[in-house]
Each structure stands twice: as C-alpha cells, then as structure tokens.
Coordinates of C-alpha atoms and ligand atoms in Angstrom, one line a residue:
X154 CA 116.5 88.1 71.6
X155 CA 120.0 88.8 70.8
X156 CA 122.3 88.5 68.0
X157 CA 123.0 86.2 65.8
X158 CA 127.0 86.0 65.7
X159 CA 128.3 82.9 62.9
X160 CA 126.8 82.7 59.9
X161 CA 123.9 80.4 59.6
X162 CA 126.3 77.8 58.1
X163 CA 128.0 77.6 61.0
X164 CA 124.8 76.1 63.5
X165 CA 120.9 76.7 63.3
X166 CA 119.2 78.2 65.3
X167 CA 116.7 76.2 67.4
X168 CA 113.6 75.3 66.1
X169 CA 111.5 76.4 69.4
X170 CA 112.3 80.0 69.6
X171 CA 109.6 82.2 68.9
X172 CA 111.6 85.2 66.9
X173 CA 113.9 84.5 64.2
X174 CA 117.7 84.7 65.0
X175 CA 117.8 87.7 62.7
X176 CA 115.5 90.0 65.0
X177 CA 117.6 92.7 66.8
X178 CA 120.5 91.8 64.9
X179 CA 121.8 95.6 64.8
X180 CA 120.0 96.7 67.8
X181 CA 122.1 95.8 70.9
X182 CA 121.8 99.3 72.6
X183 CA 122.7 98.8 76.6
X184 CA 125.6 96.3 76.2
X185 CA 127.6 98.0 79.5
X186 CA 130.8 96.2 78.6
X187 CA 133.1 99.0 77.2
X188 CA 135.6 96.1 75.7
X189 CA 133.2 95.4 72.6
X190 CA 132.2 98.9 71.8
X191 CA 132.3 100.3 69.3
X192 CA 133.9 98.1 67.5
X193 CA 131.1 96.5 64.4
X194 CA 132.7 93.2 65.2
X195 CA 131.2 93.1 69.0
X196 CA 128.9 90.2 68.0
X197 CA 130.9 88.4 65.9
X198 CA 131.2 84.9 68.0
X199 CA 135.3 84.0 66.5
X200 CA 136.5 87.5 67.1
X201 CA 135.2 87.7 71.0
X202 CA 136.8 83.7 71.1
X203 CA 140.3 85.0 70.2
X204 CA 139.8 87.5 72.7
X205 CA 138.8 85.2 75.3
X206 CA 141.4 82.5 74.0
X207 CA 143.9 84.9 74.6
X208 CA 143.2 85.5 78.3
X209 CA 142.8 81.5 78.6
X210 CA 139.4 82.2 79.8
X211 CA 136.9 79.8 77.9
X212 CA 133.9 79.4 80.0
X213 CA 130.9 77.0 78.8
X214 CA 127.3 77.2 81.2
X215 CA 124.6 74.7 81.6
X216 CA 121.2 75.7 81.4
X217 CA 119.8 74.7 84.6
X218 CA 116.4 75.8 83.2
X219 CA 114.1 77.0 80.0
X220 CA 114.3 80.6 79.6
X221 CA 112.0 82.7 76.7
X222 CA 114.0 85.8 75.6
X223 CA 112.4 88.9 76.9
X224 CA 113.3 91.5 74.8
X225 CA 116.2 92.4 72.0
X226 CA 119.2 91.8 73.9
X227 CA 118.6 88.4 75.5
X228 CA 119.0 84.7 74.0
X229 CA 116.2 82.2 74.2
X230 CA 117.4 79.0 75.7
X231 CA 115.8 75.4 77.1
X232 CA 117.3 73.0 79.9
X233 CA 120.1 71.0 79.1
X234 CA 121.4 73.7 76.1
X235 CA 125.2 74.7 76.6
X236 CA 126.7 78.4 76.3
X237 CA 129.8 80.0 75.8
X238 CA 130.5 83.2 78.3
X239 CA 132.1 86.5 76.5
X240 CA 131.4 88.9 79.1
X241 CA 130.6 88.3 83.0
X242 CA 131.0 91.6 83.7
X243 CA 127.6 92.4 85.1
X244 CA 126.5 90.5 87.9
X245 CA 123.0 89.2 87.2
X246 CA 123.3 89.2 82.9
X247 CA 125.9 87.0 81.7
X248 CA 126.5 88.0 77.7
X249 CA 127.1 84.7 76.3
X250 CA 126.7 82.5 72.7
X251 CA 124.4 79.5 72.5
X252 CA 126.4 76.8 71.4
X253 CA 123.9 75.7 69.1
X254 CA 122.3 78.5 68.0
X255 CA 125.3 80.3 68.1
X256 CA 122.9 83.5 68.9
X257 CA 125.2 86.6 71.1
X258 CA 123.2 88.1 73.9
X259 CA 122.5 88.1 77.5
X260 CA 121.2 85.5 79.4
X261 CA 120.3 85.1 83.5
X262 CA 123.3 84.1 85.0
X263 CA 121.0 82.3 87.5
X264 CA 119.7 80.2 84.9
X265 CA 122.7 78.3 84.4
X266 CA 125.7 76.8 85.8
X267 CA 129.0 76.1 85.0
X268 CA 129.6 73.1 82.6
X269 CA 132.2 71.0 85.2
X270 CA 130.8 72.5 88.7
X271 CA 128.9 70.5 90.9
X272 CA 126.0 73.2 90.6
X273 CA 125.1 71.8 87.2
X274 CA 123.7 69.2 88.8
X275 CA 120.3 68.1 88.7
X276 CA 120.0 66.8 92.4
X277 CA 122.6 70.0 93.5
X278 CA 120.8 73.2 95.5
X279 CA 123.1 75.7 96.3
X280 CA 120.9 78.5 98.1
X281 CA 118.4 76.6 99.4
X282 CA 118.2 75.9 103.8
X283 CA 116.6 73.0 105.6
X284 CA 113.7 74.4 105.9
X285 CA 113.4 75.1 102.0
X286 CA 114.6 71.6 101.6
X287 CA 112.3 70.3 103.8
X288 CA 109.0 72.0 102.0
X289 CA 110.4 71.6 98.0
X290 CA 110.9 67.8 99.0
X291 CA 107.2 67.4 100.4
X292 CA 105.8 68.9 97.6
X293 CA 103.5 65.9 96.5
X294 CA 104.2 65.4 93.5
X295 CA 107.6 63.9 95.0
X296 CA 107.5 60.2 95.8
X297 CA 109.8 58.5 98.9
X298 CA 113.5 58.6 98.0
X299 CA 113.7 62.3 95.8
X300 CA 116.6 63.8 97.4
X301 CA 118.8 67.0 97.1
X302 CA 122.1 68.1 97.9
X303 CA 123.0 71.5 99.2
X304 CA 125.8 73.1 101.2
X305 CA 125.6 72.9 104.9
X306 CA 124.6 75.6 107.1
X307 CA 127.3 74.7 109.8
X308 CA 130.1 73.3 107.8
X309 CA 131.2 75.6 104.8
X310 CA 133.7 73.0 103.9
X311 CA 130.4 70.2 103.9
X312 CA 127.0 69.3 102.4
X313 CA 123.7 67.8 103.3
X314 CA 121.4 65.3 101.8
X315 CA 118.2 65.9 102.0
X316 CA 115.9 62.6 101.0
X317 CA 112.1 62.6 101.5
X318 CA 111.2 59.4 103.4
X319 CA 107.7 57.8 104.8
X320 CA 107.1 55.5 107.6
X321 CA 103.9 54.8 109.2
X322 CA 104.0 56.5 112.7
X323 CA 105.2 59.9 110.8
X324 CA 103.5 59.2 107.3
X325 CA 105.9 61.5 104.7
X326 CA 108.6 63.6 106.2
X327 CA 112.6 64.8 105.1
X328 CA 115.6 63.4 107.0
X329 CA 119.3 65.4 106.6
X330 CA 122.3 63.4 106.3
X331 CA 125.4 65.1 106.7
X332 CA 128.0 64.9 103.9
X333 CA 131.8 65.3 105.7
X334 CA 134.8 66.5 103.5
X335 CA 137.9 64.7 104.3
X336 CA 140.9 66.8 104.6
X337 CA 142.6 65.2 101.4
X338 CA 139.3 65.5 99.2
X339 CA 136.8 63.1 98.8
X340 CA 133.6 63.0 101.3
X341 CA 131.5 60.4 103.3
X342 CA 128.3 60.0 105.1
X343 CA 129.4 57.0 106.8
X344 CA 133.4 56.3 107.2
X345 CA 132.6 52.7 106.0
X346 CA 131.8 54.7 102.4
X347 CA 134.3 57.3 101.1
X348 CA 133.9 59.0 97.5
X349 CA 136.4 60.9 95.9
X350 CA 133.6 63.5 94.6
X351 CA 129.9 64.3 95.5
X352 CA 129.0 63.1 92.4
X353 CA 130.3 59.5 92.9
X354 CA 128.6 59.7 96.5
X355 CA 125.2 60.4 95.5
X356 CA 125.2 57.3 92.5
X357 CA 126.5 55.5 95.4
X358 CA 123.6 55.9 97.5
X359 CA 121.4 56.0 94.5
X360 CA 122.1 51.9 93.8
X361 CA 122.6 51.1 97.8
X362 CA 120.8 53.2 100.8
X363 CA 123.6 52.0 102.9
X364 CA 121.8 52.6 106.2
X365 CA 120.4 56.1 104.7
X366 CA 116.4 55.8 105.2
X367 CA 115.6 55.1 101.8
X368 CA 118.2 54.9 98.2
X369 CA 117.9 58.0 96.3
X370 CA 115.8 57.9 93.4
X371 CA 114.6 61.0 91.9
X372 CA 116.3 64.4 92.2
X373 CA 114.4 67.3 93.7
X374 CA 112.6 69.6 91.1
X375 CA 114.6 72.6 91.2
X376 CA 112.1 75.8 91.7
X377 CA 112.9 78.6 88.9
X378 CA 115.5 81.4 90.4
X379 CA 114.1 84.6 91.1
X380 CA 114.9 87.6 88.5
X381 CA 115.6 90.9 89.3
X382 CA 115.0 92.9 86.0
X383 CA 112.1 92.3 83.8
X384 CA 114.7 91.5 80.9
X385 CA 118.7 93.2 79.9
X386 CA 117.5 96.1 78.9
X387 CA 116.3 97.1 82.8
X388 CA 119.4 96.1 84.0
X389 CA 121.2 99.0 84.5
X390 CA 117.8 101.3 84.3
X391 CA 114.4 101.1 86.0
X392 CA 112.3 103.9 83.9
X393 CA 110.1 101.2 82.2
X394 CA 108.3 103.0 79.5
X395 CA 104.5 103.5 80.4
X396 CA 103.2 101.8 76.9
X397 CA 104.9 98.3 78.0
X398 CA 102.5 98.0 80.9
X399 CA 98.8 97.3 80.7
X400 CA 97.2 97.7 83.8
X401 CA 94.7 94.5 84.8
X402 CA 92.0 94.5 87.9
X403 CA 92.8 96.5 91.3
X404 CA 94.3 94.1 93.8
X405 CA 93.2 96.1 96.8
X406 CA 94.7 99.4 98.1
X407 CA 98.1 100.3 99.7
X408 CA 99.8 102.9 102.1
X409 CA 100.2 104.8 98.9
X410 CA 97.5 104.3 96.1
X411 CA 95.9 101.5 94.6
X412 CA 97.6 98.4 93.5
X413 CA 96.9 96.8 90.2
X414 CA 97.8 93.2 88.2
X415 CA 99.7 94.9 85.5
X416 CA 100.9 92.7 82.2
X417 CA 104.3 93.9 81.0
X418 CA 104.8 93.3 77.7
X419 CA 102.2 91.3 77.5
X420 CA 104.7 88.6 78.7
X421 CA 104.9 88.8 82.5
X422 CA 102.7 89.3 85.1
X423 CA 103.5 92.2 87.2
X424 CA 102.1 94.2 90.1
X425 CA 101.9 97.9 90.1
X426 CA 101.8 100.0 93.2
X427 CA 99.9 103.7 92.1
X428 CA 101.2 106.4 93.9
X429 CA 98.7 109.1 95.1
X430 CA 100.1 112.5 93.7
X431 CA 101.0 114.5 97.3
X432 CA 101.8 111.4 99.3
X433 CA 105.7 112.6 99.3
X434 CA 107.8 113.7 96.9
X435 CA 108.6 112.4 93.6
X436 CA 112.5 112.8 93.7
X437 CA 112.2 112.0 97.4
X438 CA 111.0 108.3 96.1
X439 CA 112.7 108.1 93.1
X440 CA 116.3 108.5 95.1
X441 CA 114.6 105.6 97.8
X442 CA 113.6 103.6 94.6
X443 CA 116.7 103.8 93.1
X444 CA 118.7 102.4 96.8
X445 CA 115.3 99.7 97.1
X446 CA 116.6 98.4 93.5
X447 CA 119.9 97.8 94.5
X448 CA 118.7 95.7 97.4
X449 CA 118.4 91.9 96.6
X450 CA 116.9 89.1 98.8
X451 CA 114.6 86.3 98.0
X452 CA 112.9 87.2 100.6
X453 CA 111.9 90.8 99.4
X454 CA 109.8 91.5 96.9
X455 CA 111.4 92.2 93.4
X456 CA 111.3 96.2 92.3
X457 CA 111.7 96.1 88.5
X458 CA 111.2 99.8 88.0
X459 CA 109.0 102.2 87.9
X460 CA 106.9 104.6 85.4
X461 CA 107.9 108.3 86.4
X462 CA 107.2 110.4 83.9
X463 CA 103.4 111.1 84.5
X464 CA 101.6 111.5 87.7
X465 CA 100.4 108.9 89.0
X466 CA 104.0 107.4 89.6
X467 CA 104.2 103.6 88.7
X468 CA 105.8 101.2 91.0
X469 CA 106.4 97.8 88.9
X470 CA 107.0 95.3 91.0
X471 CA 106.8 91.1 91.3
X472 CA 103.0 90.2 91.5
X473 CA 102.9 87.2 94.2
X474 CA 99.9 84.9 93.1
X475 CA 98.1 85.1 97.0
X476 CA 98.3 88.4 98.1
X477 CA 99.3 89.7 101.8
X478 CA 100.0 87.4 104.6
X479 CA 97.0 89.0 106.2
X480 CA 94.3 88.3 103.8
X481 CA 95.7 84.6 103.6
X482 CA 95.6 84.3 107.2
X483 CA 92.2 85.4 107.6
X484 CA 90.8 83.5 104.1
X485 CA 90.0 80.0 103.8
X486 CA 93.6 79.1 102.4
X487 CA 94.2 80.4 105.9
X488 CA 93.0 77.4 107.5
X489 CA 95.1 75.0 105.4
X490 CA 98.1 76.4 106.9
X491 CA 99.5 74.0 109.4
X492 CA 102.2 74.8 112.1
X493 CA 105.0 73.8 110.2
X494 CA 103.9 76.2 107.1
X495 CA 103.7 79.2 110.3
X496 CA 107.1 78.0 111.2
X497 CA 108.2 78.2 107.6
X498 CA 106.8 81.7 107.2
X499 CA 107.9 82.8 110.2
X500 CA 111.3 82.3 109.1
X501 CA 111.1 83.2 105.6
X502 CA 110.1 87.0 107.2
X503 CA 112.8 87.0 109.9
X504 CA 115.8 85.8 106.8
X505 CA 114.4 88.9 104.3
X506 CA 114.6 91.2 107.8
X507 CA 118.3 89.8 108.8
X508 CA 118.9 90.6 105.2
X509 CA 117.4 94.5 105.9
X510 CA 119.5 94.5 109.0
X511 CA 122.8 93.5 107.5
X512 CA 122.4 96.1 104.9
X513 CA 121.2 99.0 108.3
X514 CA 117.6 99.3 106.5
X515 CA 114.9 100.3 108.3
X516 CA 111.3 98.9 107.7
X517 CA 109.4 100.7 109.7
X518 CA 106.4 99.1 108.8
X519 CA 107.0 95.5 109.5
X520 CA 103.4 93.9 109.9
X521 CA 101.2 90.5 108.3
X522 CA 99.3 93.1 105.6
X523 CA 103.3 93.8 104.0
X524 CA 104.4 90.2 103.4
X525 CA 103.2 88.6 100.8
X526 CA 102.1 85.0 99.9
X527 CA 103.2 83.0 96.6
X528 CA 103.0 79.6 95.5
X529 CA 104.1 77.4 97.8
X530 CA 103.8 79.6 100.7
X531 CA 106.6 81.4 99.8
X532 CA 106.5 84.6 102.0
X533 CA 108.4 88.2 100.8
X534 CA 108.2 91.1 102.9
X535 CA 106.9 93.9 100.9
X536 CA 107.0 98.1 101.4
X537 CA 110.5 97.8 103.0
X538 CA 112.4 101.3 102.9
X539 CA 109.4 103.2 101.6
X540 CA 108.6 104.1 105.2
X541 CA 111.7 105.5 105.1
X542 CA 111.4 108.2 102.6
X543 CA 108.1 109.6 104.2
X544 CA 108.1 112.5 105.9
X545 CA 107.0 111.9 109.6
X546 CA 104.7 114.7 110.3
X547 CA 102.9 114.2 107.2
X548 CA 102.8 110.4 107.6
X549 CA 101.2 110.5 110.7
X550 CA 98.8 113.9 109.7
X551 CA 98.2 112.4 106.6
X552 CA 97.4 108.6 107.5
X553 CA 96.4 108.9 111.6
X554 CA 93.7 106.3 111.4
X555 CA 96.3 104.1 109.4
X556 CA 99.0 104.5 111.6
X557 CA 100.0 101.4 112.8
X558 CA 100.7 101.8 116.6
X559 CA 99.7 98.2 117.7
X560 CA 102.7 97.4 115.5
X561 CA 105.0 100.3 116.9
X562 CA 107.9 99.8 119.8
X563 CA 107.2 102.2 122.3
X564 CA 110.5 104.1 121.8
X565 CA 109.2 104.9 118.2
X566 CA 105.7 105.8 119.6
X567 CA 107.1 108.4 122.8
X568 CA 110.2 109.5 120.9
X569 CA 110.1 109.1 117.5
X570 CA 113.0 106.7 117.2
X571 CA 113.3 104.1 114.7
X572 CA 115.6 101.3 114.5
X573 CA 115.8 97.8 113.6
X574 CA 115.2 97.0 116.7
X575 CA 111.6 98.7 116.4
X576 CA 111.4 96.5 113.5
X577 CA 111.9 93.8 115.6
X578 CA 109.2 94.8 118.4
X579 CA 107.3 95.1 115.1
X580 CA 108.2 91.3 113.6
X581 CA 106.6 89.9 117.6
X582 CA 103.8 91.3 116.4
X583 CA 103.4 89.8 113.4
X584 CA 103.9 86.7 114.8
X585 CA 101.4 87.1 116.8
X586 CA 99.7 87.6 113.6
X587 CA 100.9 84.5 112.2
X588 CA 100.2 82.4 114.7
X589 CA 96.8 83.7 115.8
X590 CA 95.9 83.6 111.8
X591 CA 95.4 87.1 111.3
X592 CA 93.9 88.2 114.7
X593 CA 93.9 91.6 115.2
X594 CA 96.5 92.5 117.8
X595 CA 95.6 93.5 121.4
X596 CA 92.1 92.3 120.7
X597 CA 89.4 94.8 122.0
X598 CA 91.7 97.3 122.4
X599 CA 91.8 101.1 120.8
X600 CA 94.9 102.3 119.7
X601 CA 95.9 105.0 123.0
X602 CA 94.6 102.1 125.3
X603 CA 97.1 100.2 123.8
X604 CA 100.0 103.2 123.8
X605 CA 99.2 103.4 127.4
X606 CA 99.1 99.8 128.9
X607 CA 102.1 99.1 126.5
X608 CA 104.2 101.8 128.4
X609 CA 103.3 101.0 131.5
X610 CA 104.5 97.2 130.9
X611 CA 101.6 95.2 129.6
X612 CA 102.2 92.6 126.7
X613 CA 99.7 90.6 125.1
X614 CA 98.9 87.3 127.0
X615 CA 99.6 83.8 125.3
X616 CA 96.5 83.0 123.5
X617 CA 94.6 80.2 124.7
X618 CA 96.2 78.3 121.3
X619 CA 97.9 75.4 121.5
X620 CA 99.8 76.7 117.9
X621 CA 101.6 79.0 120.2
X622 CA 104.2 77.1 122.2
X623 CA 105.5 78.5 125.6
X624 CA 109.2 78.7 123.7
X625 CA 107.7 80.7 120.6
X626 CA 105.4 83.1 123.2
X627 CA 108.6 83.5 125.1
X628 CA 110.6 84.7 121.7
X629 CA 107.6 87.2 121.4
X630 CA 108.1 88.7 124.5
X631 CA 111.8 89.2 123.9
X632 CA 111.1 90.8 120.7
X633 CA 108.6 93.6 123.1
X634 CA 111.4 94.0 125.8
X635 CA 111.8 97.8 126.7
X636 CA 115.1 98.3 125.8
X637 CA 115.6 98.3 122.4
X638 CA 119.0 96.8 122.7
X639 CA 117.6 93.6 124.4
X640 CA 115.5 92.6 121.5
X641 CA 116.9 89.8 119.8
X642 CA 118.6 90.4 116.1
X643 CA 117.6 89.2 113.3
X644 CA 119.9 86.6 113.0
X645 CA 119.1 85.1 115.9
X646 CA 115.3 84.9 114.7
X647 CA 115.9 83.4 111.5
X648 CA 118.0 81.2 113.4
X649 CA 115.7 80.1 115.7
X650 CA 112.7 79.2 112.9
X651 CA 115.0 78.0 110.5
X652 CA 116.2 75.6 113.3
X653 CA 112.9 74.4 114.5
X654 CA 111.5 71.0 114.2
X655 CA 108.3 70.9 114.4
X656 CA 107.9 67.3 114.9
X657 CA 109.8 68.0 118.6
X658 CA 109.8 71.5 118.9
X659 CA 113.2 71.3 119.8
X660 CA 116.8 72.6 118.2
X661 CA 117.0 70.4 115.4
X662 CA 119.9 67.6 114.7
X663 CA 121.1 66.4 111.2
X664 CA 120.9 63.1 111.1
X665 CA 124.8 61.3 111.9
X666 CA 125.4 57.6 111.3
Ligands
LIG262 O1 95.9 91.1 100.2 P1 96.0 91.7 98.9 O2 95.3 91.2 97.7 O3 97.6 91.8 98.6 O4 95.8 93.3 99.0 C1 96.9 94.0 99.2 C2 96.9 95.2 98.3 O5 97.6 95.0 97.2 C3 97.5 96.4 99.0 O6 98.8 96.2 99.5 C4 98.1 93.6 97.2 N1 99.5 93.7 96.7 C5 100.4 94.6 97.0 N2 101.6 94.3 96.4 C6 101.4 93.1 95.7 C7 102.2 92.3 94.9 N3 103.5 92.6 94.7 N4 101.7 91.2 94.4 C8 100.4 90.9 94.7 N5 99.6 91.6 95.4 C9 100.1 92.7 95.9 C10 98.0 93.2 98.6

C-alpha cells in the first residue's frame, strides 16, 4: 500500500482496506520518477498539486475496477473511487492520490480511466475485437439486450455496438451495428438518429431500439485487465526474492523442468517453470528473460520474473486455470468445445503470433502443448522466445525424442533455418490440432516417415470431420507450402479467424441499417 499524503484530517481512509494507511509510510523505495526524489516532501499530496497546477496538468482517473494493494508502494482502491494522477511517467504504474483516502502510491494504469473519456464508461470496451465481443456478450449470465461499445476494427474514426440478441431459429447470438462519425462530430447508426456524443447515442437506444434488434439494457461485464508485474515493486525489476514464493503441486513437466502452482505472497496464484541445471546457460536465459519481459500481448503468457539466485532457476509466470491446449483438447472439457470456441482459439493464437511477428520474434516451438487455456477459453501462447536462446546442437542431442519434427517446416528440418514463417508451417499444425481435438499429427506415422513424405510433397489429408471446412483445410495447406515466403503472415491469419462467422462460414458483415 502506499503513502498516506494529507493529514488524516484532511479525508479517511476507506474503511475496506486491509492495511492501515500508515503502513509503508517511509518506505517508498523504487519510485523511478527522478522529479520527487529526494526531496522528504515527495508524498506530500498539496506540494505535488502545485507542481502539477503549475504545468496546468490536473488529471483525475476512474476506477474501472476493485484493485487490493499488493505490496508497499501501491494504493488499494474499489470501482467507482476517483484518483488524482502525480506521475504518468511509467507506462503500466500510474503514481496517483485517492481522492478519498488521500493515500500516494501506484496504482494499474489499466485499472482505471480518465474521469471525462468515453473509456470510463461502463458499456465502453476499448481493446476488445468481435470475436471477444461476441464470446464476453454470450457469457450466460448475460440476458437479451447487454450490449458493448468498442472502436471499430475498419473505421479508426468509428465504433461498434455489440448487443446480445435471441430469436428462435438462432436461439442467443451477438449482432454488430456500426456507429458512423460525422465529419462535424456527433455519430449515428441510422441517419434518421444523430447524437452529438456516444454517450447520448447509447441512452438513445437504451429507451428506443430504433430498428436495432433489441433496446440496450445492461452493459457488458467488463473482464479484469491483464497485469504485467506482480505488484510496483517488479516494475522495473524481475528478481522476485525466492521467500515470496511457495511452491504448490507439480502441474506436469515442460521442455525445461517441472512446472509447479506456486502462491506468491500468499496473494496470487502463480505458475513456476523449474529449470533443469545444464539445460542452457543461466545468463544465456536470463539476457532472453530479460527481452521475454519487455514483450506484452494478451495473448502471451505474462513473465513476472524469475528467482535466479539458486540453481534451480525459477520462472514466475501467470498460472492459466486449464492448462495446455493439448490436455484440454484431448480431456473431457475437450468435448464441450464447439466450432465457434476452435474458431475463437484459433484466432486468439494467430493475434499473440502477429504480435511475435511484428516485434521479428521467433517461436520456434509453436504447437497445441504451448498454448494455454483460461477461463473462458481464453488461449495464450506460452514458451515463446525460449526456443530461441537454446543452443541447437544441444537442443536436438539433448531432447531427440522430444523434438518436435511433425511440428517443423521442412526448411528448418534440412537446413536448420528458422523463421516466422516456420512458425507459421508450425501454427497449420496446430490447427490441425485444434480442429481434430488433440490428434496427434500425421497419425500412424514415425517421425523420419514423416521428414521424408513431407519433402517429397505429401500433406496431411482433410480429415474425414465435418469441423474442418474445405476453406479452413485450404488455409492449412497454405500455411505447409514449400516456400517459406508463400505462407501466409500472421496478419492475414488472425484476420481470417477473427473475420469468421461461424453461423455462414463466410467473411463476416457488420450489420448496416
Ligand atoms: O497441460 P498442463 O497441465 O499445462 O501440463 C503442462 C505442464 O505445465 C508443462 O508445460 C503446465 N503449465 C505450463 N505453464 C503453465 C502456466 N503458466 N499455467 C498453468 N499451467 C502451466 C502445462
């Protein structure tokens, strides 16, 4: 928790908050901003005001959600409760004081919005795609009529309303309405019904449909933003001290060591990746760790850190509830997944791989056992850039049997060349994978059979499954083309899932008055 900065006088803190405001008071030791140090008076709320007053830069956030302070520099807050920014210096912590608590520290900048922005809004979704719009609104605990708003994938200048709807041929399903700035301000669905904002637009439609399939009725439960540290202090450092993490049961085994449910301060759930002592070298990963921190998707599992100082090297990462895509697959949850949730993973993989490919990342392991399930069937690729920092010979000496050749593009096989266009040979695979619910690939087949036949042309047939379309067998094959440079990119791929309806199989169409 972090500091308290008027005097108690001046605002109480809440009643909620599990450590008094007092805790930590002198004991802010990572603030990066060089403006307030050293200077005593660094939390004192009026003296950072003038400061800010002075640059005309008052700033007052929203919380969009609850958030439990993690440690001694961060501020407790719940939904609804208003802050005062007096550093946005670091990306992902804003340092800010709670309005009614009047408490100095950092807080999640994702947790909150600003007080006037259209973000603050509880119906307002700013990074979320169709297809995510499509599978928060048929959550079932949403009735007919919860809607969202979120900025168009098309139009950067529009917006799209999502509303979840039910008719009897389709049962529930999500239609998209697009919202059309006019040139002057203001925006419309229909051109019968203009609003000078978004927010007069949506409590428009929420008294009248107006044509729209149903009136909108409750906003869409927004899902809790992903974080990136395990609290301020880990911000700008990932040696998390061994003590903080107590290792739980073994969730199976990786490429590397054994993977165990770890509790961090026995306040998060956590999973930890063991590291066999001789897989590679320690400063070898720690350099790849350190570049695997800086990369940020949603669709990439979260590193938080790591434990370095004793053999066996910790890996502390975000523990997703289901494990790999492969074990769900091939487990009874398996069978519950119904083409559109394939569709839905197969996109989620190919957005976290355009991600990889915009930042010239290799995977090198791209395959259903490194993706891995959350609630929700939220899918985040796993192991991505640790392939990387092995060395070849020993990778291959070391793991033969484990090497995953019905995954590899020939290129990588014959000459040892890697790209992301292997990766994408490798992503077919897995959704062949997907598709087949965890079948293993080239059924029947031993690894050099496979080298072989592969070389010489041969692709794996469509399976005799009606879950594979002729269009989605024919993306597969483009992914296994020859040449490297033929493969489709990323982009394209999360393109083409994000894009599919299922209910047509066709290039979906927003719905236009
Ligand atoms: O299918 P699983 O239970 O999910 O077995 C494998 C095993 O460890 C070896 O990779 C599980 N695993 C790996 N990383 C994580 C993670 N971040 N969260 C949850 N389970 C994980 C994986």
């Amino acid at each position: 928790m972090g500091n308290l900065c008027c005097s108690p006088s001046q605002g109480s803190p809440a009643k909620n908050f599990h450590k008094t405001p007092f805790e930590g008071r002198t004991s802010i030791v990572s603030d990066p901003n060089p403006r307030y140090h050293p200077d005593p008076k660094r939390n004192n709320v009026d003296f950072v005001r003038s400061r800010v007053a002075k640059s005309g830069r008052t700033r007052v956030v929203v919380a969009q959600y609850s958030y439990m302070a993690r440690d001694a520099n961060d501020v407790s807050f719940h939904k609804g409760d208003r802050m005062e920014v007096l550093d946005d210096s670091d990306g992902d912590w804003l340092k800010v004081c709670h309005l009614t608590t009047n408490i100095v520290g950092f807080i999640p900048e994702n947790y909150v919005a600003e007080e006037s922005a259209v973000q603050s809004k509880d119906w307002f979704m700013e990074n979320v795609s169709r297809k995510e719009a499509d599978k928060l609104l048929m959550n079932t605990a949403n009735s007919r009529g919860t809607f969202l708003v979120r900025p168009s994938e098309h139009n950067p200048e529009g917006y799209s309303l999502s509303v979840k709807d039910w008719d009897d041929q389709r049962g529930y399903h999500v239609k998209h309405y697009k919202i059309k700035p006019l040139d002057n301000g203001g925006f419309y669905i229909s051109t019968n019904n203009v609003y000078p904002t978004l927010s007069a637009l949506v409590e428009a439609y929420a008294k009248n449909a107006f044509g729209l399939c149903h009136v909108l009725s409750h906003p869409c439960p927004k899902p809790t933003p992903q974080m990136w540290d395990l609290g301020p202090t880990y911000k700008d450092k990932w040696e998390i001290p061994r003590d903080e993490i107590v290792l739980g049961r073994i969730l199976g085994k990786g490429n590397f060591g054994e993977v165990y449910l770890g509790r961090w301060k026995d306040s998060k759930d956590v999973a930890v990746k063991t590291l066999k002592q001789g897989t590679m070298s320690t400063q070898a990963f720690l350099e790849e760790a350190a570049i695997m921190k800086k990369f940020r998707h949603n669709r990439l599992v979260a590193l938080y850190g790591v434990c370095s100082k004793e053999e066996p090297i910790y890996i502390v990462q975000e523990y997703m509830r289901l494990g790999s895509l492969l074990d769900v697959l091939r487990k009874d949850q398996g069978k519950t997944l119904d083409f559109r949730d394939l569709i839905y993973i197969a996109a989620q993989v190919a957005s976290g791989m355009k991600y990889l490919e915009s930042k010239q990342l290799i995977h090198r392991d791209l395959a259903a056992r490194n993706v891995l399930i959350g609630d929700n069937n939220t899918a985040k690729i796993s192991d991505f850039g640790l392939a990387r920092v092995m060395d070849d010979d020993q990778y291959q000496l070391k793991h033969n049997s484990r090497f995953p050749i019905k995954w590899t593009a020939p290129e990588g096989i014959t000459k040892g060349i890697f790209s992301i266009k292997s990766d994408v040979w490798s992503y077919g695979i897995l959704l062949m994978e997907l598709f087949t619910y965890g079948q293993v690939p080239y059924p029947g087949m031993t690894g050099p059979e496979v080298v072989e036949l592969v070389l010489k042309g041969y692709r794996m047939p469509k399976p005799n499954n009606p879950k594979i379309t002729e269009d989605i067998y024919r993306i597969m094959l483009t992914c296994w083309d020859a040449k490297p440079e033929n493969r489709p990119t990323f982009e394209f791929l999360t393109h083409y899932f994000e894009e599919f309806d299922v209910t047509t199989e066709l290039p979906y169409k927003e719905v236009d008055y």
